[in-house]
Short mmCIF file of C-alpha atoms in Angstrom, two decimals:
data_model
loop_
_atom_site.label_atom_id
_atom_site.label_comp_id
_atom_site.label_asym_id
_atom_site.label_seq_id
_atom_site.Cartn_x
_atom_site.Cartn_y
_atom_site.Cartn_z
CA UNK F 1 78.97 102.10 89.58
CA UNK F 2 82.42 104.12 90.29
CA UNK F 3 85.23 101.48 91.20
CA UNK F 4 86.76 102.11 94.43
CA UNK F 5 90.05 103.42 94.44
CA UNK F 6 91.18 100.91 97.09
CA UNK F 7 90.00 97.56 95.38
CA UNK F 8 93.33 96.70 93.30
CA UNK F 9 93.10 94.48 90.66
CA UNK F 10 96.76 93.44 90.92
CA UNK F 11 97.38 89.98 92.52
CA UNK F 12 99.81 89.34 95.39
CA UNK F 13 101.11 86.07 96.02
CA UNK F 14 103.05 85.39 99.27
CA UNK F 15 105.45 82.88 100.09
CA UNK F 16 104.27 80.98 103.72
CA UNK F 17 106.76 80.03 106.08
CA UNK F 18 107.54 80.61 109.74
CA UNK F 19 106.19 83.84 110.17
CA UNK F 20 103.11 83.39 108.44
CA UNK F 21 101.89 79.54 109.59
CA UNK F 22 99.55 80.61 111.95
CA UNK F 23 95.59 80.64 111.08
CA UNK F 24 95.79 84.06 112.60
CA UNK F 25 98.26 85.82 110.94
CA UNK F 26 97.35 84.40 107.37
CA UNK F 27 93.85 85.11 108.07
CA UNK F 28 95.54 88.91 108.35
CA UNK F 29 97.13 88.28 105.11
CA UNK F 30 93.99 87.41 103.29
CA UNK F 31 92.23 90.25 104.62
CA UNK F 32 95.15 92.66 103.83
CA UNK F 33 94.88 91.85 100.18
CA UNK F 34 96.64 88.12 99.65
CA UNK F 35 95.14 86.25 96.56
CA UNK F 36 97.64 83.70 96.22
CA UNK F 37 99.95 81.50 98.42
CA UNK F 38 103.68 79.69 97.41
CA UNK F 39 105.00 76.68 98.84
CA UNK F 40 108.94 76.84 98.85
CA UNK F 41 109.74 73.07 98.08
CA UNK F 42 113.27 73.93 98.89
CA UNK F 43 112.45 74.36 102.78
CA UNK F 44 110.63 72.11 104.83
CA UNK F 45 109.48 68.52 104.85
CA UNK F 46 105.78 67.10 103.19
CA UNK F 47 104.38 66.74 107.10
CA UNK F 48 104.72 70.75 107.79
CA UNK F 49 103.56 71.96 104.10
CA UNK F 50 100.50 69.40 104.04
CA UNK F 51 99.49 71.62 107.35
CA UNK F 52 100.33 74.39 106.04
CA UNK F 53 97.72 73.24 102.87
CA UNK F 54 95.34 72.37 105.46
CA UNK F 55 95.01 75.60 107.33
CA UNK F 56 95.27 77.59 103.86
CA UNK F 57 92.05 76.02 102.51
CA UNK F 58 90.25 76.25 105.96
CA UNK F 59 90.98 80.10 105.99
CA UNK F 60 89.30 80.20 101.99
CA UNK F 61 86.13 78.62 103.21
CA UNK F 62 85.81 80.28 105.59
CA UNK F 63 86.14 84.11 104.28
CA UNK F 64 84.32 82.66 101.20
CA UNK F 65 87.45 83.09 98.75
CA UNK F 66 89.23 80.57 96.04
CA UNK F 67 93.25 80.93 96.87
CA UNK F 68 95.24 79.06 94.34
CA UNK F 69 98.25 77.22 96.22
CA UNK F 70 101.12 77.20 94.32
CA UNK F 71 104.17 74.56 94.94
CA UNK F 72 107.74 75.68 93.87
CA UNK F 73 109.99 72.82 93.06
CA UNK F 74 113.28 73.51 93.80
CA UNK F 75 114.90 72.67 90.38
CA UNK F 76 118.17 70.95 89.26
CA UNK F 77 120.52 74.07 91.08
CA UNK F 78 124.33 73.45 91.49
CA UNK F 79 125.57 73.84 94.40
CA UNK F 80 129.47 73.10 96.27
CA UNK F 81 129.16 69.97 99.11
CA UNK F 82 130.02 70.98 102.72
CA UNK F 83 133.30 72.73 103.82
CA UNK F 84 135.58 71.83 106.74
CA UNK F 85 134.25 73.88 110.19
CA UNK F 86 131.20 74.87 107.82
CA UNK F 87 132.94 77.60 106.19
CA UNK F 88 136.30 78.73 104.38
CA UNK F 89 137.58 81.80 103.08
CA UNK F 90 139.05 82.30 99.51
CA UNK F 91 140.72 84.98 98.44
CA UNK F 92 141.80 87.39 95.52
CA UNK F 93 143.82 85.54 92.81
CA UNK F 94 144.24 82.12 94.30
CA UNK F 95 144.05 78.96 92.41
CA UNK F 96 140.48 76.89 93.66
CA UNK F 97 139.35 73.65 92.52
CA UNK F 98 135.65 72.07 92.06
CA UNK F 99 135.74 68.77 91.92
CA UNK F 100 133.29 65.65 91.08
CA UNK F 101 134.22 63.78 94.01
CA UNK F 102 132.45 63.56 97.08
CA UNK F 103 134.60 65.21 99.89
CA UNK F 104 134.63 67.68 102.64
CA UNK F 105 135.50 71.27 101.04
CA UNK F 106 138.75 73.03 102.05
CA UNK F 107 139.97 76.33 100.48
CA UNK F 108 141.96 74.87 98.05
CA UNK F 109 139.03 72.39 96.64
CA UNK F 110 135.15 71.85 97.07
CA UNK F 111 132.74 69.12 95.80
CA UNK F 112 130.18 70.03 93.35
CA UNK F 113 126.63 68.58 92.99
CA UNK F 114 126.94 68.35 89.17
CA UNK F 115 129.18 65.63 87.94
CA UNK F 116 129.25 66.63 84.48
CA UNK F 117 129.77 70.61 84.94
CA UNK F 118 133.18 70.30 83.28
CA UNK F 119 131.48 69.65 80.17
CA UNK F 120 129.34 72.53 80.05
CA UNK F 121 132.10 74.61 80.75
CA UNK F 122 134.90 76.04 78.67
CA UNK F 123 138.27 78.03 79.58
CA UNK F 124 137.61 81.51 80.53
CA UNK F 125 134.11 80.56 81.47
CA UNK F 126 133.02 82.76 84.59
CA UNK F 127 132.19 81.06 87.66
CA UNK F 128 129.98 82.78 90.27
CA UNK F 129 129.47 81.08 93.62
CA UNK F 130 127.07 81.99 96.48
CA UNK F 131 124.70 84.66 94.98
CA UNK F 132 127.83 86.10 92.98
CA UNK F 133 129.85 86.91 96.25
CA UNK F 134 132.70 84.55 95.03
CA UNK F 135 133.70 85.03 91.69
CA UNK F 136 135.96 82.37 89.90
CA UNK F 137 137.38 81.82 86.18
CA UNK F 138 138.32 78.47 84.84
CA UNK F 139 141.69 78.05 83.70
CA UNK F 140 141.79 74.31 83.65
CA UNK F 141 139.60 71.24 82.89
CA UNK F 142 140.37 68.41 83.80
CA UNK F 143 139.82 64.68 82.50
CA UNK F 144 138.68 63.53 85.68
CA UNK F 145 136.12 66.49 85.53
CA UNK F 146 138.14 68.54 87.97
CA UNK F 147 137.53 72.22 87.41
CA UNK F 148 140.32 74.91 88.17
CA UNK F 149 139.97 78.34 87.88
CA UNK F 150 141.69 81.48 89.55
CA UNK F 151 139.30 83.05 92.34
CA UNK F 152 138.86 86.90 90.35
CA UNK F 153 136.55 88.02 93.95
CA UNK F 154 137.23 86.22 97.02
CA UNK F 155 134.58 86.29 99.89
CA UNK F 156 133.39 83.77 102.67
CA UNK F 157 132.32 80.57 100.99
CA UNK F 158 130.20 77.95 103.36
CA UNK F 159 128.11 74.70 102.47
CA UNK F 160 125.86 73.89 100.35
CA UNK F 161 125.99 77.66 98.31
CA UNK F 162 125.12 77.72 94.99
CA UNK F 163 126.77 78.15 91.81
CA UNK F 164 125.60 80.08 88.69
CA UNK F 165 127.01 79.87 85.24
CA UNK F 166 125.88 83.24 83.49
CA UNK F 167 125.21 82.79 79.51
CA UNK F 168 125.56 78.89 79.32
CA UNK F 169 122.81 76.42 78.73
CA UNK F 170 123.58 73.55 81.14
CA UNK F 171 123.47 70.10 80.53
CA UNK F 172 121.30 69.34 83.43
CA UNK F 173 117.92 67.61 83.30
CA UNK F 174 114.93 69.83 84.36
CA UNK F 175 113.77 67.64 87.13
CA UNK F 176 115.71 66.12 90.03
CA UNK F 177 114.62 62.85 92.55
CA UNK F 178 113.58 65.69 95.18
CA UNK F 179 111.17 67.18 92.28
CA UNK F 180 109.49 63.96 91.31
CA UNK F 181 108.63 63.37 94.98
CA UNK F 182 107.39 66.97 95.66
CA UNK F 183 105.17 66.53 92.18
CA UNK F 184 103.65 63.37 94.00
CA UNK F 185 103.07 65.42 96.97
CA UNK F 186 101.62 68.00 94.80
CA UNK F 187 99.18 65.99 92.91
CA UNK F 188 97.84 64.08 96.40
CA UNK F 189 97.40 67.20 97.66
CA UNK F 190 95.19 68.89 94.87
CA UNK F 191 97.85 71.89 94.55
CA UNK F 192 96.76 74.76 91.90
CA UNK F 193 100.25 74.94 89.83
CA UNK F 194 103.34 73.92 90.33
CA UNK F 195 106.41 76.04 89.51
CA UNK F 196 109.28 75.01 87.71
CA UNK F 197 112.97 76.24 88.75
CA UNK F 198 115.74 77.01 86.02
CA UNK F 199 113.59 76.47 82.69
CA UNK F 200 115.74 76.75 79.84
CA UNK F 201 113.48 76.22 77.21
CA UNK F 202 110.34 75.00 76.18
CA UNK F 203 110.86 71.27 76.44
CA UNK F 204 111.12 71.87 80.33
CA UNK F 205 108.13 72.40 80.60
CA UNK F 206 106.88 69.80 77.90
CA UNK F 207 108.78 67.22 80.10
CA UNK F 208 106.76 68.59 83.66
CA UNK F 209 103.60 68.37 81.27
CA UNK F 210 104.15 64.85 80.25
CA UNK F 211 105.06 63.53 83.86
CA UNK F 212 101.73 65.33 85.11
CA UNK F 213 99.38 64.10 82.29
CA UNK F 214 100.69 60.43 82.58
CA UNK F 215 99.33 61.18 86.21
CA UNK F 216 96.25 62.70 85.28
CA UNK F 217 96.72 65.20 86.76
CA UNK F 218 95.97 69.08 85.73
CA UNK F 219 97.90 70.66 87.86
CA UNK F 220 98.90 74.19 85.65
CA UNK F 221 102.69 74.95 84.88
CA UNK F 222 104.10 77.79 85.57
CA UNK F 223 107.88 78.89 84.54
CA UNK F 224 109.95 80.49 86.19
CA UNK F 225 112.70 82.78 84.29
CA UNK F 226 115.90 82.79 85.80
CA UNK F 227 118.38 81.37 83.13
CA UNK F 228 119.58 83.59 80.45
CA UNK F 229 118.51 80.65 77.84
CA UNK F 230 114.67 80.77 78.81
CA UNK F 231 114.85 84.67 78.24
CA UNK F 232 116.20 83.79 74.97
CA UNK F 233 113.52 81.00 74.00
CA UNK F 234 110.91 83.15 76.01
CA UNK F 235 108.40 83.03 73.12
CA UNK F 236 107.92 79.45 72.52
CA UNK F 237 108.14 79.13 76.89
CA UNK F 238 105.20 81.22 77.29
CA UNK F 239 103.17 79.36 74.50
CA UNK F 240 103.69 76.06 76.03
CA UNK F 241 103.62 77.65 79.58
CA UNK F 242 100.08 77.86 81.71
CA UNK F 243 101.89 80.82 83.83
CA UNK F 244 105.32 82.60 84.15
CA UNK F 245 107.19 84.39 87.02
CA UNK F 246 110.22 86.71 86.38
CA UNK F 247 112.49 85.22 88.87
CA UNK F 248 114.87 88.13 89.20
CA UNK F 249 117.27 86.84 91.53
CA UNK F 250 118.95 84.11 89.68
CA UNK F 251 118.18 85.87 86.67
CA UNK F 252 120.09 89.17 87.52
CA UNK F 253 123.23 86.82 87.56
CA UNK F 254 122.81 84.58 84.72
CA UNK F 255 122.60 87.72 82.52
CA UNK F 256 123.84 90.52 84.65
CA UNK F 257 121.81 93.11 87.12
CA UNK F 258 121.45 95.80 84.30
CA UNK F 259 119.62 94.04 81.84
CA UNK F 260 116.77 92.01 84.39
CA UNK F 261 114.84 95.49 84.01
CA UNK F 262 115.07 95.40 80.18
CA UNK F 263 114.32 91.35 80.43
CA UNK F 264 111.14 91.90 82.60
CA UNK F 265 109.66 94.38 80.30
CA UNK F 266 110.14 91.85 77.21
CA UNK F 267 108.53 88.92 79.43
CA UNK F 268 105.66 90.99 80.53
CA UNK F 269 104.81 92.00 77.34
CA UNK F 270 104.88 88.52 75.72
CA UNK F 271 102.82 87.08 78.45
CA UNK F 272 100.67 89.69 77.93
CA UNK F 273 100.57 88.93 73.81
CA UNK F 274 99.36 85.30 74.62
CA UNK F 275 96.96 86.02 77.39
CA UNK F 276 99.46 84.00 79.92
CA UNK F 277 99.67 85.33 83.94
CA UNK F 278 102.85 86.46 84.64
CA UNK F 279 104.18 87.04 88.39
CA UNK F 280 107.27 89.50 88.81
CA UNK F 281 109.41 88.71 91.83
CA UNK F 282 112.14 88.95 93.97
CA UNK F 283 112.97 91.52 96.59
CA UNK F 284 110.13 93.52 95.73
CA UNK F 285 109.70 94.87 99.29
CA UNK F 286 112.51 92.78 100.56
CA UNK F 287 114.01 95.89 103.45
CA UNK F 288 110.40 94.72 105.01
CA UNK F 289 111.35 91.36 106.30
CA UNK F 290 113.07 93.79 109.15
CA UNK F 291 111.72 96.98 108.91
CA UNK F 292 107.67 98.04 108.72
CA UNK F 293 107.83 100.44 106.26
CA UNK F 294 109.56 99.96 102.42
CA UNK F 295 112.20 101.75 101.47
CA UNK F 296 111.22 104.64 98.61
CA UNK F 297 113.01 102.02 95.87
CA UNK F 298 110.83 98.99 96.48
CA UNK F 299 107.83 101.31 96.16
CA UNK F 300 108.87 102.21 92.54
CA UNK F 301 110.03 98.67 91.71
CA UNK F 302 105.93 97.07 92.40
CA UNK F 303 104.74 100.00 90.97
CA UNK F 304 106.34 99.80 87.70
CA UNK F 305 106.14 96.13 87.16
CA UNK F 306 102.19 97.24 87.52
CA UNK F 307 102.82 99.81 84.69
CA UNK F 308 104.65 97.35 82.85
CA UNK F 309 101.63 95.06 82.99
CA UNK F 310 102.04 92.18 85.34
CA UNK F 311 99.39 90.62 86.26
CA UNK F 312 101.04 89.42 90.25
CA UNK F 313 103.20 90.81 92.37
CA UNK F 314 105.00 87.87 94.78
CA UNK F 315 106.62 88.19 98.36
CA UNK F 316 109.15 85.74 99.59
CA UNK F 317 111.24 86.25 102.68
CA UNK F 318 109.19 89.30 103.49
CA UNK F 319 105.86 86.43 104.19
CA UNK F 320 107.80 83.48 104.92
CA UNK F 321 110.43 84.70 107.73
CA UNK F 322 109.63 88.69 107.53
CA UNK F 323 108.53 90.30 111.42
CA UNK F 324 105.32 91.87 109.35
CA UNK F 325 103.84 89.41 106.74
CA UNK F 326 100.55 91.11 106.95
CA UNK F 327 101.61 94.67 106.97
CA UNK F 328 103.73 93.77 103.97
CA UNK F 329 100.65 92.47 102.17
CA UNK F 330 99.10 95.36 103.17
CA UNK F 331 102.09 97.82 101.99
CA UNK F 332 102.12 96.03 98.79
CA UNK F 333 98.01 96.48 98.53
CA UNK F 334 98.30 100.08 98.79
CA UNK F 335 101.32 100.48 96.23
CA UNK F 336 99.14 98.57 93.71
CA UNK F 337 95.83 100.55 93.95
CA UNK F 338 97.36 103.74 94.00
CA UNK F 339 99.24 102.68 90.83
CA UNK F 340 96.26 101.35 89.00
CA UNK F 341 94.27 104.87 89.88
CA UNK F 342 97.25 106.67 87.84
CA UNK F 343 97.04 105.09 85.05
CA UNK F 344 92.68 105.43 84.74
CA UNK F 345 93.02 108.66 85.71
CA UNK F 346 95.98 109.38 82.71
CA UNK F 347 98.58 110.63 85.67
CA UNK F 348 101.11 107.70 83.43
CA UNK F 349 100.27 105.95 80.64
CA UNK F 350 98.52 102.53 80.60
CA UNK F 351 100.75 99.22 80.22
CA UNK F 352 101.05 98.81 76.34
CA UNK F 353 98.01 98.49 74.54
CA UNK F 354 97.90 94.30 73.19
CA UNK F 355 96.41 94.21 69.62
CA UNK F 356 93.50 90.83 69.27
CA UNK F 357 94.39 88.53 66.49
CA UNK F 358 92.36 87.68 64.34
CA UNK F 359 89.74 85.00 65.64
CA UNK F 360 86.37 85.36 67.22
CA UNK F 361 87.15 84.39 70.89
CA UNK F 362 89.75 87.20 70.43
CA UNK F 363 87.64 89.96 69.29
CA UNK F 364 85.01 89.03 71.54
CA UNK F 365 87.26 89.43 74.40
CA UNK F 366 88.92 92.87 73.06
CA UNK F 367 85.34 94.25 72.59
CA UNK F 368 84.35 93.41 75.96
CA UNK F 369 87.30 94.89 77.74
CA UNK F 370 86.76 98.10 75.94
CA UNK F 371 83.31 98.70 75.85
CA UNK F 372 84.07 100.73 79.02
CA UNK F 373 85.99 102.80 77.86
CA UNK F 374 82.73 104.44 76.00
CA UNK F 375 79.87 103.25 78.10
CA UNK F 376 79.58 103.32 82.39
CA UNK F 377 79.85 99.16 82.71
CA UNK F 378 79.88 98.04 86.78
CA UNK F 379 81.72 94.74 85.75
CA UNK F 380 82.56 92.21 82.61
CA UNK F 381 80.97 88.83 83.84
CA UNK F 382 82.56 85.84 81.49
CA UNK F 383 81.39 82.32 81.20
CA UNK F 384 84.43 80.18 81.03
CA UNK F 385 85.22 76.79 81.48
CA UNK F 386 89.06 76.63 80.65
CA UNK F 387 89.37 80.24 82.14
CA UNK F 388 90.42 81.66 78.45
CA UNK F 389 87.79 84.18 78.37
CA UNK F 390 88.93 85.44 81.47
CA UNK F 391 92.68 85.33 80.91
CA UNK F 392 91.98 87.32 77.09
CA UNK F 393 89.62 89.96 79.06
CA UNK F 394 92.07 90.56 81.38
CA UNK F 395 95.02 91.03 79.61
CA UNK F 396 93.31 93.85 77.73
CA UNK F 397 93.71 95.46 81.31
CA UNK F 398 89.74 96.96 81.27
CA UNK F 399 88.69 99.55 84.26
CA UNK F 400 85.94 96.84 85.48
CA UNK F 401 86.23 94.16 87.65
CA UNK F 402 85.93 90.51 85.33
CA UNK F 403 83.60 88.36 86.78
CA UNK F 404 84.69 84.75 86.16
CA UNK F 405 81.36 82.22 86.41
CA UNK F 406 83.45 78.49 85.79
CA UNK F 407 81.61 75.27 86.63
CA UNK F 408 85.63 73.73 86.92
CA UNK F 409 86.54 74.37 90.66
CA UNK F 410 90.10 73.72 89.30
CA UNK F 411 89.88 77.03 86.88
CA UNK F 412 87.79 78.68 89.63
CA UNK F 413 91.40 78.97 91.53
CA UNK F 414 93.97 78.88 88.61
CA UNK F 415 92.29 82.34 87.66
CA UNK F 416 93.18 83.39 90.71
CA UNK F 417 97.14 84.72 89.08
CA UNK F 418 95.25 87.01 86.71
CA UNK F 419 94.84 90.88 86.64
CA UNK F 420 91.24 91.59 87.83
CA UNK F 421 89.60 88.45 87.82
CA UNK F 422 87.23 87.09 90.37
CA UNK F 423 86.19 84.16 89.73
CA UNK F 424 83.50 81.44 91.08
CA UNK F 425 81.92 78.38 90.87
CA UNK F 426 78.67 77.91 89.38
CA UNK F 427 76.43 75.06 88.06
CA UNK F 428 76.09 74.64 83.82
CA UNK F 429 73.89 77.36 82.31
CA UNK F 430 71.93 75.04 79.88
CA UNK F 431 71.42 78.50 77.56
CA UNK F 432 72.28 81.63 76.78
CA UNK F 433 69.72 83.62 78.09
CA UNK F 434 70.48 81.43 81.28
CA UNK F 435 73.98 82.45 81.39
CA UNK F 436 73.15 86.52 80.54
CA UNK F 437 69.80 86.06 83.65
CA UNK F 438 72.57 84.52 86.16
CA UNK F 439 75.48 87.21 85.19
CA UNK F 440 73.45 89.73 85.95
CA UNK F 441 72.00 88.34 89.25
CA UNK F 442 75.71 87.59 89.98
CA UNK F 443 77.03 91.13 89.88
CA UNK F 444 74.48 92.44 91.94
CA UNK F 445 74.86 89.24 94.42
CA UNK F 446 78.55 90.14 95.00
CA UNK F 447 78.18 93.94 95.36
CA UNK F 448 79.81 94.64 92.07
CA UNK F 449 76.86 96.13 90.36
CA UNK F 450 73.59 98.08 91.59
CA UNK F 451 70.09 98.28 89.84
CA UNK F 452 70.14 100.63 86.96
CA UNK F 453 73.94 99.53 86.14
CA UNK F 454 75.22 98.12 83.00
CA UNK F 455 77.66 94.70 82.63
CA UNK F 456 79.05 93.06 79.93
CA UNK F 457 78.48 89.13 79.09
CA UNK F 458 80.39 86.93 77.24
CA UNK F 459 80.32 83.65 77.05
CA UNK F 460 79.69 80.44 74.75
CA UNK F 461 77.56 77.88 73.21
CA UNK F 462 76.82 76.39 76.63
CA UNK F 463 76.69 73.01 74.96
CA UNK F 464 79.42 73.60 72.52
CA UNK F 465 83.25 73.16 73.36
CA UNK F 466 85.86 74.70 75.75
CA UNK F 467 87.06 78.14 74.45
CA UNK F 468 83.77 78.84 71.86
CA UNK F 469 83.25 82.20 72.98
CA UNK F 470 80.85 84.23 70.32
CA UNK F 471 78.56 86.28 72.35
CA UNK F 472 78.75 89.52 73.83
CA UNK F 473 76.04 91.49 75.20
CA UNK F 474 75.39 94.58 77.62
CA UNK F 475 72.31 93.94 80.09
CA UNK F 476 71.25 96.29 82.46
CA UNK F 477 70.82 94.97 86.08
CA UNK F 478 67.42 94.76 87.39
CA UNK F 479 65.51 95.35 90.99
CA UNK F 480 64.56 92.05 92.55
#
């Protein structure tokens, strides 16, 4: 069966806010190609994102689709306390304090939401304040854990902006008060993954695990790289990671703008190595929050995070406050087709080919990605309970569609970040010829296979345990 050049395998994952909380407009979203939906934890209250839950999952049963819902906690950022009249101005070369105490700011001194940021920090360390536009390097430290630097670029500096301290690993603890009540919220509401803000190494997200298991809860983890110390301990954060996003926007000013292109490449690719979903964001099509068409740059940005080999793509302003949330979905759709299309038809190369290790569930998965490449297979149906067998197909990037039969309704969504996948509920296959009978009746069912056209199977012992995978066969699908 020849795969339609419009069906992209790519995921996109939009951020809901204002301009996309009406049934009617996300319904628009889903239909323009949204798989996924993000919860900013750092806007809004629990009352306006538990309708916005509401309305999400009406919407999926309805069209007959499993959207994963993930929640973003807002993460332990520094940030200066209010300033007189809302705003001050600093300028080139003056002397500007932050300071532990609680107090209105002035242009002389500001409060700061981290107590102990003096002892992070060192003289000559490099200060930048509100998205960089402020630009400060300490000269003093003080006992009192005052911090005085000389302003190097002054700009307009109002409440509440945050602060960034590019190369340092703060002393900060992964989760704040806020966090622990939006993981509550989280887990009463059933949410898919929750994301974690500022990782700086693996034991963030060991600490998130913990706090969700002593909860029983199995909610998946995904981190989010933004701090110049995860990038650095990126290996060990994807192992203990269930997902990743390349959060570019802190990121290009913990380690500087140049090298987040060079950074999202390495991420990619070790995602990729351990069969983890990675999502790349951050102003992918960012001109479109105003304007309904992208600019010629944010076209070549998603479509070379594609080549690179993510397996998501992720809007934020341009869903939650843009004027076009569908047509950006739908922008974004088209960019990611056409991209996948060059690369099967050879117009660029493929993203980097991943090598299996050595184990069975490995090989299997390798074998059935490629069998394609030599024989005319409609679609790779896996059996999977964990969603490993998916996640390994996929990251093998294979021309067909993966099929994704799970009798977990919780990895029926969480599959819902990877590259191709399509996943479902079904009921225990109590054998293997059960499992091959019902894959191929599946394909056909969903309109990704005809009579006459070949799949792959993999699966399982069905009575064996989680991630057994040691069959593969190629069935032919028959008339009913």
């Amino acid at each position: 069966m020849p795969h339609a050049a419009t069906e992209k395998r790519t995921k996109i994952v939009a951020t809901l806010g204002p301009a996309s909380a009406s049934r009617d407009t996300f319904t628009k979203m889903v239909q323009s190609g949204l798989n996924a939906v993000r919860l900013n934890f750092s806007h809004g209250d629990h009352q306006s994102h538990a309708e916005t839950i509401t309305m999400v999952r009406a919407v999926s049963r309805e069209l007959g689709l499993s959207i994963p819902i993930i929640g973003d906690l807002r993460g332990p950022h520094i940030r200066v306390g209010d300033v007189e009249n809302g705003q001050v101005e600093l300028h080139d070369g003056q002397t500007f304090i932050l300071t532990p105490q609680k107090m209105v700011g002035t242009a002389e001194m500001v409060s700061v939401s981290f107590p102990g940021l003096a002892g992070d920090l060192k003289i000559g360390t490099q200060l930048l304040i509100d998205d960089g536009s402020i630009q400060m390097r300490v000269t003093k430290l003080h006992a009192d854990g005052r911090i005085e630097g000389i302003v190097e670029h002054g700009a307009t500096l109002s409440s509440r902006r945050g602060i960034n301290v590019p190369g340092i690993n703060l002393s900060l603890p992964p989760l704040t008060e806020k966090d622990l009540q939006d993981i509550d919220f989280a887990i009463e509401q059933k949410l898919d993954f929750l994301a974690l803000s500022f990782v700086q190494s693996a034991s963030d997200i060991q600490t998130l695990k913990t706090i969700l298991a002593a909860k029983n809860s199995d909610i998946a983890v995904i981190a989010k790289i933004e701090m110049s110390g995860a990038v650095n301990d990126i290996e060990r954060i994807v192992q203990e990671a269930d997902a990743v996003m390349v959060a570019r926007g802190d990121l290009a000013l913990e380690m500087s703008f140049k090298e987040v292109p060079i950074a999202q490449k390495r991420i990619i690719a070790t995602c990729r190595k351990h069969a983890v979903p990675v999502i790349t964001a951050t102003q992918m099509l960012e001109s479109m929050i105003s304007a309904n068409k992208p600019t010629r740059a944010e076209v070549t940005d998603v479509a070379n995070a594609i080549f690179d080999g993510t397996d998501a793509v992720m809007l934020s302003g341009e869903t939650a406050i843009g004027k076009y949330p569908a047509e950006t979905i739908a922008t974004m759709s088209r960019i990611a087709a056409r991209a996948e299309v060059a690369w099967r038809n050879g117009e660029v190369p493929r993203p980097p080919e991943i090598t299996p290790e050595g184990n069975i569930e490995q090989v299997i998965s390798y074998y059935g990605a490629i069998t394609s490449q030599y024989l005319n297979i409609a679609a790779i149906v896996t059996y999977t309970r964990t969603g490993s067998t998916a996640r390994r197909t996929s990251r093998f990037r294979p021309d067909p569609p993966i099929l994704a039969l799970t009798p977990n309704p919780r990895t029926c969504h969480q599959l819902g970040l990877c590259w191709g996948v399509y996943s479902e509920t079904i009921d225990d296959s109590g054998s293997a010829e059960g499992m091959i009978d019902a894959a191929t009746a599946h394909a056909r069912r969903v309109g990704k296979a005809q009579p006459g056209d070949y799949v792959v199977v993999t699966a399982g012992n069905p009575n064996g345990p989680p991630g057994n995978t040691s069959l593969i066969s190629i069935e032919q699908v028959e008339d009913w």
